Amino acid sequence: MGLLCSFQNCYICGQIGATIYCCGRHCELSFHLPCAKQGRCVTQFITPYRAFCPTHSPEQAVEATPEPGTQCLICMEPVEDRKTFSTMVCPACKTAWFHRDCIQGQALHAGYFSIQCPLCRNRDAFRKDMLTMGIRIPYSHTR
Ligand SMILES: [Zn+2]
Ligand SMILES: [Zn+2]
Ligand SMILES: [Zn+2]
Ligand SMILES: [Zn+2]
C-alpha cells in the first residue's frame, strides 16, 4: 500500500493517485486514505490493512437496533435509527450506542490496552469489533 505509483482515480474526489483499493470481490473502486471517511469507506488499521468501499464494508455482526431517542454515550447527541457507517453499537451489551467519530476519539485517547465499552466495560469483543469496523486503536505508550 502506498509504494506503487498510482494513476488510479479516487472515486470519491475524482483526483488521480488513489492508492487504496476495495478488497471486495471484483470491486475496482480505489480511493485516497484522507477521502475514505467522507466516502464512508472502511479502512482497517490492523494487518493485513484491508479497505472496503461502502458496498463491501464489514458490518457489525450483532443484531441490535437502537430504541427511538437513543443517544451516543460519548457526546449525548442522538444516534441514527440503525447500525450504519457512523452509528455503532457495543457487541457485548448491545445497549451502548455511539458515533464512529466519538469512539474513534476515545480509542486514540485510551489506546489498545484500555479501550473498552463505555457502558459494560467489555474489552476483547469490543476491541475486535471496533478494529474490524476500521477504528484506529494505537498501542499506548502510557500505562
Ligand atoms: Zn480522493
Ligand atoms: Zn467494493
Ligand atoms: Zn457521539
Ligand atoms: Zn457494552
CSV table of N, CA and C and ligand atoms in Angstrom, one decimal:
chain,number,residue,atom,x,y,z
A,1,MET,N,0.8,-1.2,0.0
A,1,MET,CA,0.0,0.0,0.0
A,1,MET,C,0.9,1.2,0.0
A,2,GLY,N,0.7,2.1,-1.0
A,2,GLY,CA,1.3,3.4,-0.9
A,2,GLY,C,2.6,3.5,-1.7
A,3,LEU,N,3.3,2.4,-1.9
A,3,LEU,CA,4.6,2.5,-2.5
A,3,LEU,C,4.5,2.5,-4.1
A,4,LEU,N,3.5,1.8,-4.6
A,4,LEU,CA,3.4,1.8,-6.0
A,4,LEU,C,2.9,3.2,-6.5
A,5,CYS,N,3.4,3.6,-7.6
A,5,CYS,CA,2.9,4.9,-8.2
A,5,CYS,C,1.5,4.5,-8.8
A,6,SER,N,0.6,5.3,-8.5
A,6,SER,CA,-0.8,5.0,-8.9
A,6,SER,C,-1.4,6.1,-9.8
A,7,PHE,N,-2.0,5.7,-10.8
A,7,PHE,CA,-2.7,6.6,-11.7
A,7,PHE,C,-4.2,6.4,-11.6
A,8,GLN,N,-4.6,5.7,-10.6
A,8,GLN,CA,-6.0,5.4,-10.4
A,8,GLN,C,-6.7,6.7,-9.9
A,9,ASN,N,-7.9,6.8,-10.4
A,9,ASN,CA,-8.7,8.0,-9.9
A,9,ASN,C,-9.4,7.5,-8.6
A,10,CYS,N,-9.4,8.4,-7.7
A,10,CYS,CA,-10.1,8.2,-6.5
A,10,CYS,C,-11.6,8.4,-6.8
A,11,TYR,N,-12.4,7.4,-6.4
A,11,TYR,CA,-13.8,7.5,-6.8
A,11,TYR,C,-14.6,8.5,-5.9
A,12,ILE,N,-14.0,9.0,-4.9
A,12,ILE,CA,-14.6,9.9,-4.0
A,12,ILE,C,-14.4,11.4,-4.5
A,13,CYS,N,-13.1,11.7,-4.7
A,13,CYS,CA,-12.8,13.1,-5.0
A,13,CYS,C,-12.5,13.2,-6.5
A,14,GLY,N,-12.3,12.1,-7.2
A,14,GLY,CA,-12.0,12.2,-8.7
A,14,GLY,C,-10.6,12.5,-9.1
A,15,GLN,N,-9.7,12.7,-8.1
A,15,GLN,CA,-8.3,13.0,-8.4
A,15,GLN,C,-7.6,11.7,-8.6
A,16,ILE,N,-6.4,11.8,-9.3
A,16,ILE,CA,-5.6,10.6,-9.5
A,16,ILE,C,-4.8,10.4,-8.3
A,17,GLY,N,-4.1,9.2,-8.3
A,17,GLY,CA,-3.2,8.9,-7.2
A,17,GLY,C,-3.8,8.1,-6.0
A,18,ALA,N,-5.0,7.5,-6.3
A,18,ALA,CA,-5.6,6.7,-5.3
A,18,ALA,C,-4.8,5.4,-5.1
A,19,THR,N,-4.4,5.2,-3.9
A,19,THR,CA,-3.6,4.0,-3.6
A,19,THR,C,-4.2,3.0,-2.8
A,20,ILE,N,-5.5,3.2,-2.4
A,20,ILE,CA,-6.2,2.2,-1.6
A,20,ILE,C,-7.3,1.6,-2.4
A,21,TYR,N,-7.4,0.3,-2.3
A,21,TYR,CA,-8.3,-0.5,-3.2
A,21,TYR,C,-9.3,-1.2,-2.3
A,22,CYS,N,-10.5,-1.2,-2.7
A,22,CYS,CA,-11.5,-2.1,-2.0
A,22,CYS,C,-11.1,-3.5,-2.2
A,23,CYS,N,-11.3,-4.3,-1.1
A,23,CYS,CA,-10.9,-5.7,-1.1
A,23,CYS,C,-12.1,-6.6,-1.5
A,24,GLY,N,-13.2,-6.0,-1.8
A,24,GLY,CA,-14.4,-6.7,-2.2
A,24,GLY,C,-14.1,-7.5,-3.5
A,25,ARG,N,-14.7,-8.6,-3.7
A,25,ARG,CA,-14.5,-9.4,-4.9
A,25,ARG,C,-15.0,-8.6,-6.1
A,26,HIS,N,-14.1,-8.6,-7.1
A,26,HIS,CA,-14.4,-7.9,-8.4
A,26,HIS,C,-14.7,-6.5,-8.3
A,27,CYS,N,-14.3,-5.9,-7.2
A,27,CYS,CA,-14.6,-4.5,-7.0
A,27,CYS,C,-13.3,-3.7,-7.4
A,28,GLU,N,-13.5,-2.7,-8.2
A,28,GLU,CA,-12.3,-2.0,-8.7
A,28,GLU,C,-12.3,-0.6,-8.2
A,29,LEU,N,-13.0,-0.3,-7.2
A,29,LEU,CA,-13.0,1.1,-6.6
A,29,LEU,C,-11.7,1.3,-5.8
A,30,SER,N,-11.2,2.5,-6.1
A,30,SER,CA,-10.0,2.9,-5.3
A,30,SER,C,-10.1,4.3,-4.8
A,31,PHE,N,-9.4,4.6,-3.8
A,31,PHE,CA,-9.6,6.0,-3.2
A,31,PHE,C,-8.3,6.3,-2.4
A,32,HIS,N,-8.3,7.6,-2.0
A,32,HIS,CA,-7.2,8.1,-1.1
A,32,HIS,C,-7.6,7.8,0.3
A,33,LEU,N,-6.6,7.6,1.2
A,33,LEU,CA,-6.9,7.4,2.6
A,33,LEU,C,-7.6,8.6,3.2
A,34,PRO,N,-7.2,9.9,2.9
A,34,PRO,CA,-8.0,11.0,3.5
A,34,PRO,C,-9.4,11.1,3.0
A,35,CYS,N,-9.7,10.5,1.9
A,35,CYS,CA,-11.1,10.6,1.3
A,35,CYS,C,-12.0,9.5,1.9
A,36,ALA,N,-11.4,8.5,2.5
A,36,ALA,CA,-12.1,7.3,2.9
A,36,ALA,C,-13.3,7.6,3.8
A,37,LYS,N,-13.1,8.5,4.8
A,37,LYS,CA,-14.2,8.7,5.7
A,37,LYS,C,-15.4,9.5,5.0
A,38,GLN,N,-15.0,10.5,4.2
A,38,GLN,CA,-16.0,11.2,3.5
A,38,GLN,C,-16.9,10.3,2.6
A,39,GLY,N,-16.2,9.3,2.0
A,39,GLY,CA,-16.9,8.3,1.2
A,39,GLY,C,-17.5,7.2,1.9
A,40,ARG,N,-17.4,7.2,3.2
A,40,ARG,CA,-17.9,6.1,4.1
A,40,ARG,C,-17.3,4.8,3.8
A,41,CYS,N,-16.0,4.8,3.5
A,41,CYS,CA,-15.2,3.6,3.2
A,41,CYS,C,-14.5,3.2,4.5
A,42,VAL,N,-14.5,1.9,4.7
A,42,VAL,CA,-13.8,1.4,5.9
A,42,VAL,C,-12.4,1.0,5.6
A,43,THR,N,-11.5,1.6,6.4
A,43,THR,CA,-10.1,1.2,6.2
A,43,THR,C,-9.6,0.6,7.6
A,44,GLN,N,-9.1,-0.6,7.5
A,44,GLN,CA,-8.7,-1.3,8.8
A,44,GLN,C,-7.2,-1.0,9.1
A,45,PHE,N,-7.0,-0.7,10.4
A,45,PHE,CA,-5.6,-0.3,10.8
A,45,PHE,C,-4.9,-1.5,11.4
A,46,ILE,N,-5.3,-2.7,11.1
A,46,ILE,CA,-4.7,-3.9,11.6
A,46,ILE,C,-4.3,-4.7,10.4
A,47,THR,N,-3.2,-5.5,10.5
A,47,THR,CA,-2.8,-6.3,9.3
A,47,THR,C,-4.0,-7.2,8.9
A,48,PRO,N,-4.2,-7.5,7.7
A,48,PRO,CA,-3.4,-7.0,6.5
A,48,PRO,C,-3.9,-5.7,5.9
A,49,TYR,N,-4.4,-4.8,6.8
A,49,TYR,CA,-4.8,-3.4,6.4
A,49,TYR,C,-5.7,-3.4,5.2
A,50,ARG,N,-6.8,-4.1,5.3
A,50,ARG,CA,-7.7,-4.2,4.2
A,50,ARG,C,-8.6,-2.9,4.2
A,51,ALA,N,-9.2,-2.6,3.1
A,51,ALA,CA,-10.1,-1.5,2.9
A,51,ALA,C,-11.3,-1.9,2.1
A,52,PHE,N,-12.4,-1.2,2.3
A,52,PHE,CA,-13.6,-1.5,1.7
A,52,PHE,C,-14.4,-0.3,1.3
A,53,CYS,N,-15.0,-0.4,0.1
A,53,CYS,CA,-15.9,0.7,-0.3
A,53,CYS,C,-17.2,0.4,0.5
A,54,PRO,N,-18.2,1.4,0.4
A,54,PRO,CA,-19.4,1.2,1.2
A,54,PRO,C,-20.2,-0.1,0.9
A,55,THR,N,-20.1,-0.5,-0.3
A,55,THR,CA,-20.9,-1.7,-0.7
A,55,THR,C,-20.3,-2.9,0.0
A,56,HIS,N,-19.0,-2.9,0.1
A,56,HIS,CA,-18.3,-4.1,0.6
A,56,HIS,C,-17.8,-4.0,2.1
A,57,SER,N,-18.2,-2.9,2.7
A,57,SER,CA,-17.7,-2.7,4.1
A,57,SER,C,-18.3,-3.8,5.0
A,58,PRO,N,-17.5,-4.2,6.0
A,58,PRO,CA,-18.0,-5.1,7.0
A,58,PRO,C,-19.1,-4.4,7.8
A,59,GLU,N,-19.9,-5.3,8.3
A,59,GLU,CA,-21.0,-4.8,9.2
A,59,GLU,C,-20.8,-5.4,10.6
A,60,GLN,N,-21.2,-4.8,11.6
A,60,GLN,CA,-21.2,-5.4,12.9
A,60,GLN,C,-22.1,-6.6,12.9
A,61,ALA,N,-21.7,-7.7,13.4
A,61,ALA,CA,-22.4,-8.9,13.3
A,61,ALA,C,-23.6,-8.9,14.3
A,62,VAL,N,-23.5,-8.2,15.4
A,62,VAL,CA,-24.5,-8.2,16.4
A,62,VAL,C,-25.8,-7.7,15.9
A,63,GLU,N,-26.9,-8.3,16.3
A,63,GLU,CA,-28.3,-7.9,15.9
A,63,GLU,C,-28.8,-6.9,17.0
A,64,ALA,N,-28.8,-5.7,16.6
A,64,ALA,CA,-29.3,-4.7,17.6
A,64,ALA,C,-29.8,-3.5,16.8
A,65,THR,N,-30.9,-2.9,17.4
A,65,THR,CA,-31.4,-1.7,16.8
A,65,THR,C,-31.6,-0.7,18.0
A,66,PRO,N,-31.2,0.5,17.8
A,66,PRO,CA,-31.4,1.5,18.9
A,66,PRO,C,-32.9,1.8,19.2
A,67,GLU,N,-33.2,2.0,20.4
A,67,GLU,CA,-34.5,2.5,20.8
A,67,GLU,C,-34.7,3.9,20.2
A,68,PRO,N,-35.9,4.3,19.9
A,68,PRO,CA,-36.1,5.7,19.5
A,68,PRO,C,-35.6,6.6,20.5
A,69,GLY,N,-34.8,7.6,20.1
A,69,GLY,CA,-34.3,8.6,21.0
A,69,GLY,C,-33.0,8.2,21.7
A,70,THR,N,-32.4,7.1,21.2
A,70,THR,CA,-31.1,6.7,21.8
A,70,THR,C,-30.0,7.7,21.5
A,71,GLN,N,-29.3,8.0,22.6
A,71,GLN,CA,-28.2,9.0,22.4
A,71,GLN,C,-26.8,8.3,22.4
A,72,CYS,N,-25.9,8.9,21.8
A,72,CYS,CA,-24.5,8.5,21.8
A,72,CYS,C,-24.0,8.6,23.3
A,73,LEU,N,-23.4,7.5,23.8
A,73,LEU,CA,-22.9,7.5,25.2
A,73,LEU,C,-21.8,8.5,25.4
A,74,ILE,N,-21.2,8.9,24.3
A,74,ILE,CA,-20.0,9.7,24.5
A,74,ILE,C,-20.3,11.2,24.4
A,75,CYS,N,-21.1,11.6,23.3
A,75,CYS,CA,-21.4,13.0,23.1
A,75,CYS,C,-22.8,13.4,23.5
A,76,MET,N,-23.6,12.4,23.8
A,76,MET,CA,-25.0,12.6,24.2
A,76,MET,C,-25.9,13.2,23.1
A,77,GLU,N,-25.4,13.2,21.9
A,77,GLU,CA,-26.2,13.6,20.7
A,77,GLU,C,-27.0,12.3,20.2
A,78,PRO,N,-28.1,12.5,19.5
A,78,PRO,CA,-28.8,11.3,19.0
A,78,PRO,C,-28.0,10.5,18.0
A,79,VAL,N,-28.2,9.2,18.0
A,79,VAL,CA,-27.6,8.3,17.0
A,79,VAL,C,-28.6,8.1,15.9
A,80,GLU,N,-28.2,7.5,14.8
A,80,GLU,CA,-29.2,7.1,13.8
A,80,GLU,C,-30.1,6.0,14.3
A,81,ASP,N,-31.1,5.6,13.5
A,81,ASP,CA,-32.1,4.7,13.9
A,81,ASP,C,-31.7,3.2,13.6
A,82,ARG,N,-30.4,3.0,13.2
A,82,ARG,CA,-29.9,1.7,12.9
A,82,ARG,C,-28.4,1.7,12.9
A,83,LYS,N,-27.8,0.5,12.8
A,83,LYS,CA,-26.3,0.5,12.6
A,83,LYS,C,-26.0,1.0,11.3
A,84,THR,N,-25.0,1.9,11.2
A,84,THR,CA,-24.6,2.5,9.9
A,84,THR,C,-23.1,2.6,10.0
A,85,PHE,N,-22.6,3.3,9.0
A,85,PHE,CA,-21.1,3.6,9.0
A,85,PHE,C,-20.8,4.4,10.2
A,86,SER,N,-21.6,5.3,10.6
A,86,SER,CA,-21.3,6.3,11.6
A,86,SER,C,-22.0,6.0,12.9
A,87,THR,N,-22.9,5.1,13.0
A,87,THR,CA,-23.6,4.7,14.2
A,87,THR,C,-23.2,3.3,14.6
A,88,MET,N,-22.6,3.1,15.7
A,88,MET,CA,-22.0,1.8,16.1
A,88,MET,C,-22.5,1.4,17.5
A,89,VAL,N,-22.5,0.0,17.7
A,89,VAL,CA,-23.0,-0.5,19.0
A,89,VAL,C,-22.0,-1.4,19.6
A,90,CYS,N,-22.0,-1.5,20.9
A,90,CYS,CA,-21.2,-2.5,21.6
A,90,CYS,C,-21.7,-3.9,21.4
A,91,PRO,N,-20.8,-4.8,20.9
A,91,PRO,CA,-21.2,-6.2,20.6
A,91,PRO,C,-21.5,-7.0,21.8
A,92,ALA,N,-21.1,-6.5,23.0
A,92,ALA,CA,-21.2,-7.3,24.2
A,92,ALA,C,-22.6,-7.0,24.9
A,93,CYS,N,-22.8,-5.7,25.2
A,93,CYS,CA,-24.0,-5.3,25.9
A,93,CYS,C,-25.2,-5.0,25.0
A,94,LYS,N,-24.8,-4.6,23.7
A,94,LYS,CA,-25.8,-4.3,22.7
A,94,LYS,C,-26.7,-3.1,23.1
A,95,THR,N,-26.4,-2.4,24.1
A,95,THR,CA,-27.2,-1.3,24.5
A,95,THR,C,-26.3,0.0,24.5
A,96,ALA,N,-25.0,-0.1,24.3
A,96,ALA,CA,-24.2,1.1,24.3
A,96,ALA,C,-24.1,1.5,22.8
A,97,TRP,N,-24.6,2.7,22.5
A,97,TRP,CA,-24.5,3.2,21.1
A,97,TRP,C,-23.7,4.4,21.1
A,98,PHE,N,-23.0,4.6,20.0
A,98,PHE,CA,-22.1,5.7,19.9
A,98,PHE,C,-21.8,6.0,18.4
A,99,HIS,N,-21.3,7.2,18.2
A,99,HIS,CA,-20.9,7.6,16.8
A,99,HIS,C,-19.5,7.1,16.5
A,100,ARG,N,-19.2,6.8,15.3
A,100,ARG,CA,-17.9,6.5,14.8
A,100,ARG,C,-16.8,7.5,15.3
A,101,ASP,N,-17.1,8.8,15.1
A,101,ASP,CA,-16.2,9.8,15.4
A,101,ASP,C,-15.9,9.8,16.9
A,102,CYS,N,-16.9,9.6,17.7
A,102,CYS,CA,-16.8,9.7,19.1
A,102,CYS,C,-16.0,8.5,19.7
A,103,ILE,N,-16.2,7.3,19.2
A,103,ILE,CA,-15.5,6.1,19.7
A,103,ILE,C,-14.0,6.2,19.1
A,104,GLN,N,-13.9,6.8,17.9
A,104,GLN,CA,-12.5,7.0,17.4
A,104,GLN,C,-11.7,7.9,18.3
A,105,GLY,N,-12.3,9.0,18.8
A,105,GLY,CA,-11.7,9.9,19.7
A,105,GLY,C,-11.3,9.2,21.0
A,106,GLN,N,-12.2,8.4,21.5
A,106,GLN,CA,-11.9,7.6,22.7
A,106,GLN,C,-10.7,6.6,22.5
A,107,ALA,N,-10.8,6.0,21.4
A,107,ALA,CA,-9.8,4.9,21.1
A,107,ALA,C,-8.4,5.6,21.0
A,108,LEU,N,-8.3,6.7,20.4
A,108,LEU,CA,-7.0,7.4,20.3
A,108,LEU,C,-6.5,7.8,21.7
A,109,HIS,N,-7.4,8.1,22.5
A,109,HIS,CA,-7.1,8.5,23.9
A,109,HIS,C,-6.7,7.3,24.7
A,110,ALA,N,-7.5,6.3,24.6
A,110,ALA,CA,-7.4,5.2,25.6
A,110,ALA,C,-6.2,4.2,25.1
A,111,GLY,N,-6.1,4.0,23.8
A,111,GLY,CA,-5.1,3.1,23.3
A,111,GLY,C,-5.6,1.6,23.4
A,112,TYR,N,-4.8,0.8,22.8
A,112,TYR,CA,-5.1,-0.6,22.6
A,112,TYR,C,-5.5,-1.4,23.9
A,113,PHE,N,-4.8,-1.1,25.0
A,113,PHE,CA,-4.9,-1.9,26.2
A,113,PHE,C,-6.0,-1.4,27.1
A,114,SER,N,-6.5,-0.2,26.8
A,114,SER,CA,-7.5,0.4,27.7
A,114,SER,C,-8.9,0.6,27.0
A,115,ILE,N,-8.9,0.5,25.7
A,115,ILE,CA,-10.2,0.7,25.1
A,115,ILE,C,-11.3,-0.3,25.6
A,116,GLN,N,-12.4,0.2,25.9
A,116,GLN,CA,-13.5,-0.6,26.4
A,116,GLN,C,-14.8,0.0,26.1
A,117,CYS,N,-15.9,-0.8,26.2
A,117,CYS,CA,-17.2,-0.2,26.1
A,117,CYS,C,-17.4,0.8,27.2
A,118,PRO,N,-17.9,2.0,26.9
A,118,PRO,CA,-18.2,3.0,27.9
A,118,PRO,C,-19.2,2.5,28.9
A,119,LEU,N,-20.0,1.6,28.5
A,119,LEU,CA,-21.1,1.1,29.4
A,119,LEU,C,-20.8,-0.1,30.2
A,120,CYS,N,-20.6,-1.2,29.5
A,120,CYS,CA,-20.4,-2.5,30.2
A,120,CYS,C,-18.9,-2.8,30.4
A,121,ARG,N,-18.0,-2.0,29.9
A,121,ARG,CA,-16.6,-2.2,30.1
A,121,ARG,C,-16.0,-3.4,29.5
A,122,ASN,N,-16.7,-4.0,28.6
A,122,ASN,CA,-16.1,-5.2,27.8
A,122,ASN,C,-14.9,-4.7,27.0
A,123,ARG,N,-13.9,-5.6,27.0
A,123,ARG,CA,-12.7,-5.2,26.2
A,123,ARG,C,-12.5,-6.0,25.0
A,124,ASP,N,-12.4,-7.3,25.1
A,124,ASP,CA,-12.0,-8.1,24.0
A,124,ASP,C,-12.9,-8.1,22.8
A,125,ALA,N,-14.2,-8.4,23.0
A,125,ALA,CA,-15.2,-8.4,21.9
A,125,ALA,C,-15.3,-7.0,21.4
A,126,PHE,N,-15.3,-6.0,22.3
A,126,PHE,CA,-15.5,-4.6,21.9
A,126,PHE,C,-14.4,-4.2,21.0
A,127,ARG,N,-13.1,-4.4,21.4
A,127,ARG,CA,-12.0,-4.0,20.6
A,127,ARG,C,-11.9,-4.7,19.3
A,128,LYS,N,-12.3,-6.0,19.2
A,128,LYS,CA,-12.2,-6.7,18.0
A,128,LYS,C,-13.2,-6.1,17.0
A,129,ASP,N,-14.4,-5.8,17.5
A,129,ASP,CA,-15.4,-5.2,16.6
A,129,ASP,C,-15.0,-3.9,16.1
A,130,MET,N,-14.4,-3.1,17.0
A,130,MET,CA,-14.0,-1.7,16.6
A,130,MET,C,-12.9,-1.8,15.5
A,131,LEU,N,-12.0,-2.7,15.7
A,131,LEU,CA,-10.9,-2.8,14.7
A,131,LEU,C,-11.4,-3.3,13.4
A,132,THR,N,-12.4,-4.2,13.4
A,132,THR,CA,-13.0,-4.7,12.2
A,132,THR,C,-13.7,-3.6,11.4
A,133,MET,N,-14.3,-2.7,12.2
A,133,MET,CA,-15.1,-1.6,11.6
A,133,MET,C,-14.2,-0.4,11.2
A,134,GLY,N,-12.9,-0.6,11.4
A,134,GLY,CA,-12.0,0.4,10.9
A,134,GLY,C,-11.6,1.5,11.9
A,135,ILE,N,-11.9,1.3,13.2
A,135,ILE,CA,-11.5,2.2,14.2
A,135,ILE,C,-10.0,2.0,14.4
A,136,ARG,N,-9.3,3.1,14.5
A,136,ARG,CA,-7.8,3.1,14.7
A,136,ARG,C,-7.6,3.1,16.2
A,137,ILE,N,-6.9,2.1,16.7
A,137,ILE,CA,-6.6,2.0,18.2
A,137,ILE,C,-5.1,1.8,18.3
A,138,PRO,N,-4.5,2.9,18.7
A,138,PRO,CA,-3.0,2.8,18.8
A,138,PRO,C,-2.5,2.1,20.0
A,139,TYR,N,-1.3,1.5,19.9
A,139,TYR,CA,-0.7,1.0,21.1
A,139,TYR,C,-0.3,2.1,22.0
A,140,SER,N,-0.8,2.2,23.2
A,140,SER,CA,-0.5,3.3,24.0
A,140,SER,C,0.9,3.2,24.6
A,141,HIS,N,1.6,4.3,24.8
A,141,HIS,CA,2.9,4.3,25.4
A,141,HIS,C,2.8,4.7,26.9
A,142,THR,N,1.6,5.1,27.3
A,142,THR,CA,1.5,5.4,28.7
A,142,THR,C,0.8,4.3,29.4
A,143,ARG,N,1.0,4.1,30.7
A,143,ARG,CA,0.4,3.0,31.4
A,143,ARG,C,-0.8,3.5,32.2
B,1,ZN,ZN,-9.6,11.2,-3.1
B,2,ZN,ZN,-16.0,-2.5,-3.1
B,3,ZN,ZN,-21.3,10.9,19.7
B,4,ZN,ZN,-21.0,-2.7,26.1
